[in-house]
CSV table of C-alpha atoms and ligand atoms in Angstrom, one decimal:
chain,number,residue,atom,x,y,z
A,1,MET,CA,-10.2,-158.1,0.3
A,2,VAL,CA,-8.7,-155.0,-0.5
A,3,ARG,CA,-7.9,-153.7,3.6
A,4,ILE,CA,-8.3,-155.3,6.6
A,5,ASN,CA,-8.2,-152.9,9.9
A,6,HIS,CA,-5.7,-155.1,12.0
A,7,GLU,CA,-5.7,-153.1,14.9
A,8,LEU,CA,-9.2,-152.7,15.1
A,9,ALA,CA,-10.1,-156.6,14.3
A,10,GLN,CA,-7.6,-157.4,17.5
A,11,GLU,CA,-9.8,-154.6,19.6
A,12,LEU,CA,-13.1,-156.6,18.5
A,13,ARG,CA,-11.6,-160.1,19.4
A,14,ILE,CA,-11.4,-161.5,15.9
A,15,ASP,CA,-9.2,-164.3,15.7
A,16,ALA,CA,-5.9,-163.0,12.8
A,17,ASP,CA,-5.7,-166.1,11.6
A,18,TRP,CA,-9.9,-166.2,10.2
A,19,LEU,CA,-8.8,-162.8,9.2
A,20,ASN,CA,-6.8,-163.9,6.2
A,21,SER,CA,-9.2,-167.0,5.1
A,22,ALA,CA,-11.2,-167.1,2.2
A,23,GLU,CA,-14.1,-167.5,4.8
A,24,ALA,CA,-13.5,-163.8,5.6
A,25,VAL,CA,-13.6,-162.4,2.5
A,26,GLN,CA,-17.1,-164.4,2.0
A,27,VAL,CA,-18.1,-162.8,5.0
A,28,PHE,CA,-16.9,-159.2,4.2
A,29,SER,CA,-18.2,-159.3,1.0
A,30,GLY,CA,-22.0,-160.9,2.7
A,31,ASN,CA,-22.0,-163.9,0.6
A,32,GLU,CA,-21.6,-165.8,4.1
A,33,VAL,CA,-23.3,-165.6,7.1
A,34,ALA,CA,-20.6,-165.9,9.7
A,35,ALA,CA,-21.4,-168.8,12.3
A,36,GLY,CA,-23.3,-167.2,15.1
A,37,SER,CA,-24.8,-164.3,13.1
A,38,ASP,CA,-28.6,-163.1,12.7
A,39,PRO,CA,-27.9,-160.1,10.1
A,40,ILE,CA,-31.0,-158.1,10.1
A,41,ALA,CA,-31.4,-154.7,8.4
A,42,GLN,CA,-33.1,-152.1,10.5
A,43,ALA,CA,-35.7,-149.4,10.5
A,44,TYR,CA,-35.4,-145.9,10.4
A,45,ALA,CA,-37.6,-142.5,9.6
A,46,GLY,CA,-35.4,-139.3,8.9
A,47,HIS,CA,-35.4,-135.9,8.4
A,48,GLN,CA,-33.7,-135.4,4.6
A,49,PHE,CA,-32.9,-131.5,4.1
A,50,GLY,CA,-35.9,-130.8,6.7
A,51,HIS,CA,-38.6,-133.0,5.3
A,52,PHE,CA,-39.7,-136.2,7.2
A,53,VAL,CA,-39.4,-139.3,5.5
A,54,PRO,CA,-41.6,-142.1,8.1
A,55,GLN,CA,-39.6,-144.8,6.5
A,56,LEU,CA,-35.8,-145.3,4.9
A,57,GLY,CA,-34.7,-148.0,7.4
A,58,ASP,CA,-31.3,-150.1,6.2
A,59,GLY,CA,-31.4,-149.7,2.2
A,60,ARG,CA,-28.2,-150.3,1.0
A,61,ALA,CA,-26.7,-152.0,4.6
A,62,ILE,CA,-27.3,-155.3,7.4
A,63,LEU,CA,-26.6,-155.6,10.7
A,64,LEU,CA,-24.5,-158.9,10.7
A,65,GLY,CA,-24.4,-158.8,14.6
A,66,GLU,CA,-23.0,-157.7,17.6
A,67,VAL,CA,-19.5,-158.2,19.6
A,68,ILE,CA,-17.9,-157.4,22.8
A,69,ASP,CA,-14.7,-155.5,22.5
A,70,LEU,CA,-11.5,-156.1,24.5
A,71,HIS,CA,-13.1,-153.5,27.0
A,72,GLY,CA,-16.3,-154.8,27.4
A,73,GLN,CA,-18.2,-152.5,24.8
A,74,ARG,CA,-20.8,-153.7,22.7
A,75,ARG,CA,-19.8,-153.7,19.3
A,76,ASP,CA,-22.0,-153.6,15.8
A,77,ILE,CA,-20.7,-155.4,13.0
A,78,ALA,CA,-22.1,-154.5,9.7
A,79,LEU,CA,-22.1,-154.6,5.9
A,80,LYS,CA,-22.6,-151.1,3.9
A,81,GLY,CA,-23.6,-152.7,-0.3
A,82,SER,CA,-24.1,-156.7,0.2
A,83,GLY,CA,-27.1,-156.0,-1.7
A,84,ARG,CA,-30.9,-155.5,-1.6
A,85,THR,CA,-32.8,-155.0,1.7
A,86,ALA,CA,-36.9,-154.7,2.9
A,87,PHE,CA,-35.6,-151.3,2.9
A,88,SER,CA,-34.1,-150.7,-0.6
A,89,ARG,CA,-37.2,-148.8,-2.1
A,90,GLY,CA,-36.2,-148.3,-5.7
A,91,GLY,CA,-32.4,-148.3,-4.8
A,92,ASP,CA,-29.7,-151.8,-5.7
A,93,GLY,CA,-28.5,-151.7,-2.1
A,94,LYS,CA,-25.2,-151.8,-3.7
A,95,CYS,CA,-22.2,-149.3,-3.2
A,96,ALA,CA,-19.5,-148.2,-5.4
A,97,LEU,CA,-16.0,-148.7,-4.5
A,98,GLY,CA,-15.3,-145.1,-4.5
A,99,PRO,CA,-17.4,-144.1,-1.4
A,100,ALA,CA,-16.1,-147.3,0.1
A,101,ILE,CA,-12.8,-145.9,0.2
A,102,ARG,CA,-14.1,-142.6,1.1
A,103,GLU,CA,-15.8,-143.9,4.5
A,104,TYR,CA,-12.9,-146.5,5.3
A,105,LEU,CA,-9.9,-143.3,5.0
A,106,VAL,CA,-12.4,-140.8,6.2
A,107,SER,CA,-13.9,-142.6,9.4
A,108,GLU,CA,-10.2,-143.6,10.1
A,109,ALA,CA,-8.8,-140.6,10.2
A,110,VAL,CA,-11.3,-139.3,12.2
A,111,HIS,CA,-10.9,-142.1,15.0
A,112,ALA,CA,-7.1,-141.4,14.9
A,113,LEU,CA,-7.9,-137.0,15.1
A,114,GLY,CA,-9.6,-138.8,18.4
A,115,VAL,CA,-13.4,-138.0,17.6
A,116,PRO,CA,-15.6,-140.4,18.1
A,117,THR,CA,-17.1,-142.1,15.1
A,118,THR,CA,-18.0,-145.1,13.0
A,119,ARG,CA,-14.9,-147.5,12.7
A,120,ALA,CA,-14.1,-148.7,9.3
A,121,LEU,CA,-12.7,-152.5,9.3
A,122,ALA,CA,-12.9,-153.5,5.9
A,123,VAL,CA,-13.0,-153.2,1.8
A,124,VAL,CA,-13.7,-155.6,-0.7
A,125,THR,CA,-14.5,-155.6,-3.8
A,126,THR,CA,-17.4,-157.7,-5.5
A,127,GLY,CA,-16.2,-157.6,-9.6
A,128,GLU,CA,-19.7,-156.3,-10.0
A,129,ILE,CA,-20.4,-153.0,-11.6
A,130,VAL,CA,-22.6,-151.0,-10.5
A,131,ARG,CA,-24.7,-148.2,-12.1
A,132,ARG,CA,-24.9,-144.9,-10.8
A,133,ASP,CA,-24.4,-142.1,-13.2
A,134,GLU,CA,-21.7,-144.3,-14.8
A,135,PRO,CA,-21.0,-148.0,-14.2
A,136,LEU,CA,-18.4,-148.3,-11.5
A,137,ALA,CA,-16.8,-150.9,-9.6
A,138,GLY,CA,-18.6,-152.3,-6.8
A,139,ALA,CA,-17.7,-153.0,-2.8
A,140,VAL,CA,-18.9,-153.6,0.3
A,141,PHE,CA,-17.3,-151.8,3.1
A,142,THR,CA,-17.6,-153.0,6.9
A,143,ARG,CA,-18.5,-151.2,9.6
A,144,ILE,CA,-18.3,-151.0,13.3
A,145,ALA,CA,-20.4,-148.4,15.3
A,146,ALA,CA,-21.1,-148.2,19.1
A,147,SER,CA,-24.9,-148.9,17.7
A,148,HIS,CA,-27.0,-148.2,14.8
A,149,LEU,CA,-29.4,-146.3,16.7
A,150,ARG,CA,-30.2,-143.1,15.5
A,151,VAL,CA,-32.4,-140.4,16.0
A,152,GLY,CA,-34.5,-141.3,13.3
A,153,THR,CA,-34.8,-145.3,14.6
A,154,PHE,CA,-37.0,-142.7,17.6
A,155,ALA,CA,-38.8,-141.3,14.7
A,156,TYR,CA,-39.6,-143.8,13.3
A,157,PHE,CA,-41.5,-145.3,16.1
A,158,ALA,CA,-42.9,-141.9,17.3
A,159,ALA,CA,-44.8,-141.5,13.9
A,160,ARG,CA,-46.5,-144.6,13.8
A,161,GLU,CA,-47.5,-143.6,17.3
A,162,ASP,CA,-46.2,-147.5,18.3
A,163,HIS,CA,-45.3,-146.4,22.2
A,164,HIS,CA,-45.0,-149.9,23.2
A,165,SER,CA,-42.1,-150.1,20.6
A,166,LEU,CA,-40.5,-146.6,21.7
A,167,ARG,CA,-40.5,-147.3,25.2
A,168,SER,CA,-38.6,-150.6,24.8
A,169,LEU,CA,-36.1,-148.7,22.0
A,170,LEU,CA,-35.6,-146.2,25.3
A,171,HIS,CA,-35.0,-149.3,27.6
A,172,TYR,CA,-32.2,-150.8,24.8
A,173,ALA,CA,-31.1,-147.0,23.9
A,174,VAL,CA,-30.4,-147.0,27.8
A,175,SER,CA,-29.1,-150.2,28.6
A,176,ARG,CA,-26.8,-149.6,25.6
A,177,HIS,CA,-25.5,-146.3,26.1
A,178,GLY,CA,-26.2,-145.3,29.6
A,179,GLY,CA,-28.6,-142.8,31.4
A,180,THR,CA,-31.4,-143.4,33.6
A,181,ASP,CA,-34.9,-142.6,31.7
A,182,ALA,CA,-36.2,-140.7,28.7
A,183,PHE,CA,-35.0,-137.1,29.9
A,184,GLY,CA,-31.4,-139.2,30.6
A,185,LEU,CA,-31.2,-139.9,27.1
A,186,LEU,CA,-32.5,-136.6,26.2
A,187,ARG,CA,-29.7,-134.9,27.8
A,188,GLN,CA,-26.9,-137.5,27.3
A,189,THR,CA,-27.6,-137.0,23.5
A,190,ILE,CA,-27.9,-133.2,23.5
A,191,GLN,CA,-24.3,-133.1,25.7
A,192,ARG,CA,-23.0,-135.7,23.0
A,193,GLN,CA,-24.0,-134.2,20.1
A,194,ALA,CA,-22.8,-130.5,21.3
A,195,SER,CA,-19.8,-131.5,22.1
A,196,LEU,CA,-19.0,-133.9,18.6
A,197,ILE,CA,-20.5,-130.8,16.5
A,198,ALA,CA,-17.5,-128.8,18.8
A,199,HIS,CA,-14.7,-131.5,17.9
A,200,TRP,CA,-15.8,-131.9,14.3
A,201,MET,CA,-15.7,-128.1,13.8
A,202,SER,CA,-12.1,-127.2,15.0
A,203,LEU,CA,-10.8,-129.8,12.9
A,204,GLY,CA,-12.4,-128.0,9.7
A,205,PHE,CA,-14.8,-131.0,9.4
A,206,ILE,CA,-18.2,-131.1,7.3
A,207,HIS,CA,-20.2,-133.6,7.5
A,208,GLY,CA,-22.8,-132.6,4.8
A,209,VAL,CA,-25.6,-134.8,5.5
A,210,MET,CA,-26.6,-134.3,8.7
A,211,ASN,CA,-30.1,-135.7,8.6
A,212,THR,CA,-32.0,-137.3,12.0
A,213,ASP,CA,-31.2,-140.8,10.1
A,214,ASN,CA,-27.7,-139.9,10.2
A,215,CYS,CA,-27.6,-139.0,13.5
A,216,SER,CA,-26.4,-141.1,16.2
A,217,ILE,CA,-28.0,-141.2,19.5
A,218,SER,CA,-24.2,-142.8,20.3
A,219,GLY,CA,-22.9,-139.5,19.4
A,220,GLU,CA,-20.1,-141.0,17.2
A,221,THR,CA,-19.6,-139.3,13.9
A,222,ILE,CA,-21.8,-141.8,11.6
A,223,ASP,CA,-22.4,-142.0,7.5
A,224,PHE,CA,-19.5,-140.5,5.7
A,225,GLY,CA,-21.0,-139.6,2.6
A,226,PRO,CA,-20.2,-136.1,0.8
A,227,CYS,CA,-18.2,-135.5,3.9
A,228,ALA,CA,-15.2,-133.2,3.8
A,229,PHE,CA,-12.3,-131.2,6.0
A,230,MET,CA,-11.8,-127.7,4.3
A,231,ASP,CA,-8.6,-126.4,2.9
A,232,THR,CA,-9.0,-122.5,2.6
A,233,PHE,CA,-11.3,-121.2,5.5
A,234,HIS,CA,-14.7,-119.8,5.3
A,235,PRO,CA,-17.5,-120.5,7.8
A,236,SER,CA,-20.3,-121.0,4.6
A,237,CYS,CA,-18.0,-123.7,3.3
A,238,VAL,CA,-20.4,-127.0,1.8
A,239,PHE,CA,-18.9,-129.6,0.0
A,240,SER,CA,-21.7,-131.8,-0.9
A,241,ALA,CA,-23.1,-131.8,-4.2
A,242,ILE,CA,-27.0,-132.0,-2.9
A,243,ASP,CA,-26.5,-129.7,-0.4
A,244,ARG,CA,-27.3,-126.7,-2.3
A,245,GLY,CA,-28.9,-124.4,0.2
A,246,GLY,CA,-26.1,-124.5,2.4
A,247,ARG,CA,-28.4,-126.1,5.5
A,248,TYR,CA,-25.3,-128.3,6.7
A,249,ALA,CA,-22.5,-125.4,6.0
A,250,TRP,CA,-19.5,-125.3,8.6
A,251,ALA,CA,-20.9,-122.7,10.4
A,252,ARG,CA,-24.4,-123.9,10.1
A,253,GLN,CA,-23.9,-127.7,12.0
A,254,PRO,CA,-24.3,-126.5,15.6
A,255,GLU,CA,-27.1,-124.8,14.4
A,256,MET,CA,-28.3,-128.2,12.7
A,257,ALA,CA,-27.5,-130.7,14.8
A,258,GLN,CA,-29.9,-128.6,17.8
A,259,TRP,CA,-32.7,-128.5,15.2
A,260,ASN,CA,-32.3,-132.5,15.2
A,261,MET,CA,-32.3,-132.9,19.2
A,262,ALA,CA,-35.7,-131.1,19.0
A,263,ARG,CA,-36.8,-133.4,17.0
A,264,LEU,CA,-35.2,-136.6,19.0
A,265,ALA,CA,-37.0,-134.7,21.8
A,266,GLU,CA,-40.3,-134.5,19.9
A,267,SER,CA,-40.3,-138.2,19.1
A,268,LEU,CA,-39.5,-139.4,22.9
A,269,MET,CA,-42.3,-136.8,23.8
A,270,PRO,CA,-44.8,-139.6,24.4
A,271,LEU,CA,-42.0,-141.5,27.1
A,272,LEU,CA,-41.2,-137.8,28.6
A,273,ALA,CA,-45.0,-136.8,29.4
A,274,GLU,CA,-45.1,-140.1,31.2
A,275,GLU,CA,-42.2,-139.0,33.3
A,276,ASN,CA,-42.5,-135.3,34.2
A,277,GLU,CA,-45.7,-133.5,34.1
A,278,ASN,CA,-43.3,-130.1,32.0
A,279,ALA,CA,-42.2,-132.8,29.5
A,280,HIS,CA,-42.6,-129.6,26.9
A,281,ALA,CA,-41.2,-127.0,29.2
A,282,GLU,CA,-38.4,-129.2,30.7
A,283,ALA,CA,-37.5,-130.3,26.9
A,284,GLU,CA,-37.6,-127.4,25.7
A,285,ALA,CA,-35.3,-126.2,27.8
A,286,ALA,CA,-32.7,-128.6,27.5
A,287,ILE,CA,-32.5,-127.6,23.7
A,288,SER,CA,-32.4,-124.4,24.4
A,289,GLU,CA,-28.9,-125.3,26.4
A,290,PHE,CA,-27.3,-126.6,23.7
A,291,GLY,CA,-25.6,-123.7,22.3
A,292,GLY,CA,-24.4,-122.6,25.4
A,293,LEU,CA,-22.9,-126.6,26.0
A,294,PHE,CA,-21.7,-126.3,22.0
A,295,GLN,CA,-20.1,-122.8,22.8
A,296,GLN,CA,-18.1,-124.1,25.5
A,297,CYS,CA,-16.7,-126.8,24.0
A,298,PHE,CA,-16.0,-124.8,20.6
A,299,THR,CA,-14.3,-121.9,22.9
A,300,GLU,CA,-12.2,-125.0,24.7
A,301,ARG,CA,-10.9,-126.5,21.6
A,302,LEU,CA,-10.3,-122.8,20.3
A,303,ALA,CA,-8.0,-122.0,22.9
A,304,ALA,CA,-6.5,-124.9,23.1
A,305,LYS,CA,-5.5,-124.8,19.4
A,306,LEU,CA,-4.2,-120.8,19.6
A,307,GLY,CA,-2.2,-122.0,22.7
A,308,ILE,CA,-4.3,-119.6,25.6
A,309,LEU,CA,-6.3,-120.3,28.4
A,310,ASN,CA,-9.9,-120.4,28.2
A,311,ASP,CA,-10.4,-116.9,29.8
A,312,ALA,CA,-12.4,-113.8,29.5
A,313,SER,CA,-9.9,-112.5,26.2
A,314,ALA,CA,-10.5,-115.8,24.1
A,315,PRO,CA,-13.8,-116.1,22.4
A,316,SER,CA,-13.2,-112.4,21.1
A,317,LEU,CA,-9.7,-113.5,19.9
A,318,ILE,CA,-10.9,-116.4,18.5
A,319,THR,CA,-13.3,-115.0,16.8
A,320,GLU,CA,-11.2,-112.9,14.8
A,321,SER,CA,-8.9,-115.3,13.9
A,322,LEU,CA,-12.0,-116.9,12.3
A,323,ARG,CA,-12.6,-113.7,10.8
A,324,LEU,CA,-9.2,-112.8,9.6
A,325,MET,CA,-8.8,-117.1,8.0
A,326,ALA,CA,-11.8,-116.1,5.9
A,327,GLN,CA,-10.9,-112.4,4.6
A,328,GLN,CA,-7.4,-114.0,3.9
A,329,HIS,CA,-8.8,-117.1,2.4
A,330,CYS,CA,-6.2,-118.7,4.7
A,331,ASP,CA,-5.7,-122.5,4.9
A,332,PHE,CA,-7.8,-123.7,8.2
A,333,SER,CA,-5.4,-126.4,9.3
A,334,LEU,CA,-2.0,-125.0,7.8
A,335,PHE,CA,-3.0,-121.8,10.5
A,336,PHE,CA,-3.1,-123.3,13.1
A,337,LEU,CA,0.1,-125.6,12.4
A,338,THR,CA,2.4,-123.0,11.4
A,339,LEU,CA,1.0,-120.7,14.4
A,340,THR,CA,2.3,-124.0,16.6
A,341,ASP,CA,5.7,-123.4,14.9
A,342,LEU,CA,5.9,-119.6,15.4
A,343,ALA,CA,4.8,-120.2,19.2
A,344,ASP,CA,8.1,-122.8,19.6
A,345,HIS,CA,10.9,-121.0,17.7
A,346,GLY,CA,9.4,-117.4,17.1
A,347,ASP,CA,9.8,-117.2,13.3
A,348,PRO,CA,6.8,-115.6,11.8
A,349,ALA,CA,8.0,-116.6,8.6
A,350,SER,CA,5.8,-119.8,7.3
A,351,TRP,CA,2.6,-118.1,8.9
A,352,LEU,CA,3.1,-114.9,7.2
A,353,LYS,CA,3.2,-116.8,3.6
A,354,LEU,CA,-0.8,-117.8,4.9
A,355,PHE,CA,-1.7,-114.2,3.9
A,356,HIS,CA,-2.3,-111.6,1.9
A,357,ASP,CA,-2.4,-108.4,3.0
A,358,PRO,CA,0.3,-109.3,5.9
A,359,SER,CA,-0.7,-106.1,8.0
A,360,SER,CA,-4.4,-106.8,9.2
A,361,ALA,CA,-1.8,-110.6,10.1
A,362,ASN,CA,0.6,-108.6,12.0
A,363,GLU,CA,-1.5,-106.4,14.0
A,364,TRP,CA,-3.7,-110.2,15.3
A,365,LEU,CA,-0.6,-111.2,16.1
A,366,ALA,CA,0.3,-109.2,18.4
A,367,LYS,CA,-2.7,-109.6,20.2
A,368,TRP,CA,-2.3,-113.2,20.5
A,369,ARG,CA,1.7,-112.6,21.8
A,370,GLU,CA,-0.1,-110.6,24.8
A,371,LEU,CA,-2.2,-114.1,25.7
A,372,HIS,CA,0.9,-115.8,25.9
A,373,PRO,CA,0.2,-118.8,23.7
A,374,GLN,CA,1.7,-122.0,25.0
A,375,ALA,CA,3.4,-124.8,21.9
A,376,ALA,CA,2.9,-127.8,24.1
A,377,LEU,CA,-1.3,-127.2,24.4
A,378,MET,CA,-1.3,-126.2,20.9
A,379,ARG,CA,0.9,-129.4,19.6
A,380,LYS,CA,-2.1,-131.5,21.1
A,381,ALA,CA,-4.5,-129.7,19.4
A,382,ASN,CA,-2.9,-129.1,16.2
A,383,PRO,CA,-2.7,-132.1,13.9
A,384,VAL,CA,0.3,-132.1,11.1
A,385,LEU,CA,-2.1,-134.1,8.7
A,386,ILE,CA,-5.3,-134.0,7.9
A,387,PRO,CA,-7.3,-136.5,5.7
A,388,ARG,CA,-7.7,-133.8,2.8
A,389,ASN,CA,-10.0,-134.2,0.2
A,390,HIS,CA,-7.8,-133.6,-2.6
A,391,GLN,CA,-6.1,-137.0,-1.7
A,392,VAL,CA,-9.1,-139.0,-0.5
A,393,GLU,CA,-10.2,-138.2,-4.3
A,394,ARG,CA,-6.7,-139.6,-5.5
A,395,ALA,CA,-7.2,-142.5,-3.6
A,396,ILE,CA,-10.3,-143.3,-4.9
A,397,GLN,CA,-9.5,-142.5,-8.7
A,398,ASP,CA,-6.4,-144.3,-8.1
A,399,GLY,CA,-8.6,-147.4,-7.2
A,400,TYR,CA,-11.2,-147.5,-9.8
A,401,ARG,CA,-8.1,-148.2,-12.1
A,402,GLY,CA,-7.3,-150.8,-10.0
A,403,ASN,CA,-4.7,-149.4,-7.9
A,404,PHE,CA,-4.7,-149.2,-4.4
A,405,SER,CA,-1.4,-148.0,-3.0
A,406,THR,CA,-2.8,-144.2,-2.9
A,407,PHE,CA,-5.4,-145.6,-1.0
A,408,HIS,CA,-3.0,-147.9,1.5
A,409,ARG,CA,-0.6,-145.0,1.4
A,410,LEU,CA,-3.4,-142.6,3.1
A,411,ALA,CA,-5.0,-144.8,5.3
A,412,ASP,CA,-1.4,-145.9,6.9
A,413,ALA,CA,-0.4,-142.1,7.0
A,414,TRP,CA,-3.7,-140.6,8.4
A,415,ARG,CA,-3.2,-143.6,11.5
A,416,ASN,CA,-1.3,-140.7,12.8
A,417,PRO,CA,-1.9,-137.6,12.3
A,418,TRP,CA,-0.1,-135.7,15.2
A,419,THR,CA,3.1,-136.9,14.5
A,420,PRO,CA,3.7,-138.2,11.7
A,421,ALA,CA,6.7,-140.3,9.8
A,422,ALA,CA,8.5,-138.1,7.5
A,423,GLU,CA,7.9,-140.2,4.8
A,424,TYR,CA,4.2,-138.7,5.0
A,425,LEU,CA,4.7,-135.1,5.5
A,426,ASP,CA,4.5,-133.9,1.9
A,427,LEU,CA,0.9,-134.9,2.5
A,428,CYS,CA,0.4,-131.4,4.6
A,429,ALA,CA,0.4,-129.3,1.8
A,430,PRO,CA,-2.7,-128.2,1.0
A,431,PRO,CA,-4.1,-128.8,-3.3
A,432,THR,CA,-2.5,-126.6,-5.5
A,433,PRO,CA,-5.4,-124.8,-7.3
A,434,ASP,CA,-5.5,-127.7,-10.4
A,435,GLU,CA,-5.4,-130.1,-7.6
A,436,VAL,CA,-8.9,-128.3,-5.5
A,437,VAL,CA,-11.8,-130.6,-5.0
A,438,ARG,CA,-15.0,-128.4,-4.4
A,439,GLN,CA,-17.4,-131.1,-4.3
A,440,THR,CA,-18.1,-134.7,-2.9
A,441,PHE,CA,-20.8,-136.4,-3.6
A,442,CYS,CA,-23.3,-139.6,-1.4
A,443,GLY,CA,-22.5,-142.7,-2.1
A,444,THR,CA,-26.7,-143.5,-3.3
B,501,AMP,P1,-27.5,-142.5,3.4
B,501,AMP,O1,-27.5,-141.0,2.1
B,501,AMP,O2,-26.5,-143.2,3.3
B,501,AMP,O3,-28.0,-141.4,4.6
B,501,AMP,O4,-29.1,-142.5,2.7
B,501,AMP,C1,-30.0,-142.3,2.8
B,501,AMP,C2,-31.3,-143.5,2.8
B,501,AMP,O5,-31.1,-143.5,1.2
B,501,AMP,C3,-31.0,-144.4,3.6
B,501,AMP,O6,-32.4,-145.0,4.1
B,501,AMP,C4,-30.0,-145.6,2.8
B,501,AMP,O7,-30.2,-146.9,3.1
B,501,AMP,C5,-30.8,-145.3,0.9
B,501,AMP,N1,-30.1,-145.9,0.5
B,501,AMP,C6,-29.0,-145.4,-0.1
B,501,AMP,N2,-28.6,-145.4,-0.7
B,501,AMP,C7,-29.1,-146.7,-1.5
B,501,AMP,C8,-28.6,-147.6,-2.5
B,501,AMP,N3,-28.0,-147.3,-3.2
B,501,AMP,N4,-29.9,-148.8,-2.3
B,501,AMP,C9,-30.7,-149.1,-1.6
B,501,AMP,N5,-31.3,-147.6,-0.1
B,501,AMP,C10,-30.2,-146.9,-0.7
B,502,MG,MG1,-27.7,-142.6,6.2
């Protein structure tokens, strides 16, 4: 057992003594099935980088079952990396330690930052060697989700023209995530995704593989593969080694989420058509609202980060701030954090240090000051810590050497990114030039 998330376990009403037992290690490594659990691998399809694959499914994940948490919410408990399933195709169904550490750290940090996400309950090592480009230590990751229903789950049954199963799936999704009918589910998913992507972007998060099989109906962030938080801002920033065309770059995420919503509407079309005789036009109208919904959420979040009211002048100042950051290669998080300090005590020195050319920064600053920014608003929108990629990478490399202290330290620090303890303030610093990690690799 490398790490257990005790706080989350409590929320899930998992017995604390049992967590420390030998049986728990057996269950979280997939060696034993807990009493009452009836594991399944789920089928789904997916558009991978735009190309439809009619059958993907849980190839390295397995759903152990569901629990009702302290808040009365139904949550999935799933293992990642416990071995082959019916959907493994040529894969080994396993997971290397690195991707398990990355998913634990980043998903828990994303949660602490307030963004809807699947959670991390445990990481265990298996003692096995997993063969990737090189032999690596194996691990099993335990993921908690509001559900594992994806856009691709609907696409799976739609592609087979299995309308009976599609209808069952709709009823299940509605009973689990609210809504009334197929149109309700579509509109709700569009709203959730628009809000989610705006939230990601406001923190500099790049998901990396927004394929329809990695797009959750619940609106949670799911599948932390080659994801990363940006250091230096650029709208076309990409980390994923496999995303050569920049399909899932920071600034393209809304467009790609909208594209995914169009695929959801297509999959639901047989059911939408039963509900509404203008189903096509209505679905198109719902999808075309995505841009506006996203823009509203994004402007609200960015305005808060700048400490200004979301009024008529906000959008142009937001655009100018992004342009300024890109031109001057500013660190995204530090731009907002030092600006918050500036709003607090008035000294622009540490903010100005982020710029090569202080004259354009000063020009922007004058416009910003005219809008009477409020430091209190900014504190709540600008975290002190984000899970920086080079730090995640260090935890992974140390982990492969059998040293988990970096992993534990980061996991502890990122539980509170808003008001971290003094001992964690060093984590605020961006990478030095030789520490920068520009590429991430998915877990496959
Ligand atoms: P992902 O990159 O996690 O979105 O995975 C895409 C698809 O590949 C999913 O169907 C996974 O289950 C499958 N997959 C990824 N890695 C493996 C593996 N090591 N063994 C079997 N299937 C895998
Ligand atoms: Mg996936």
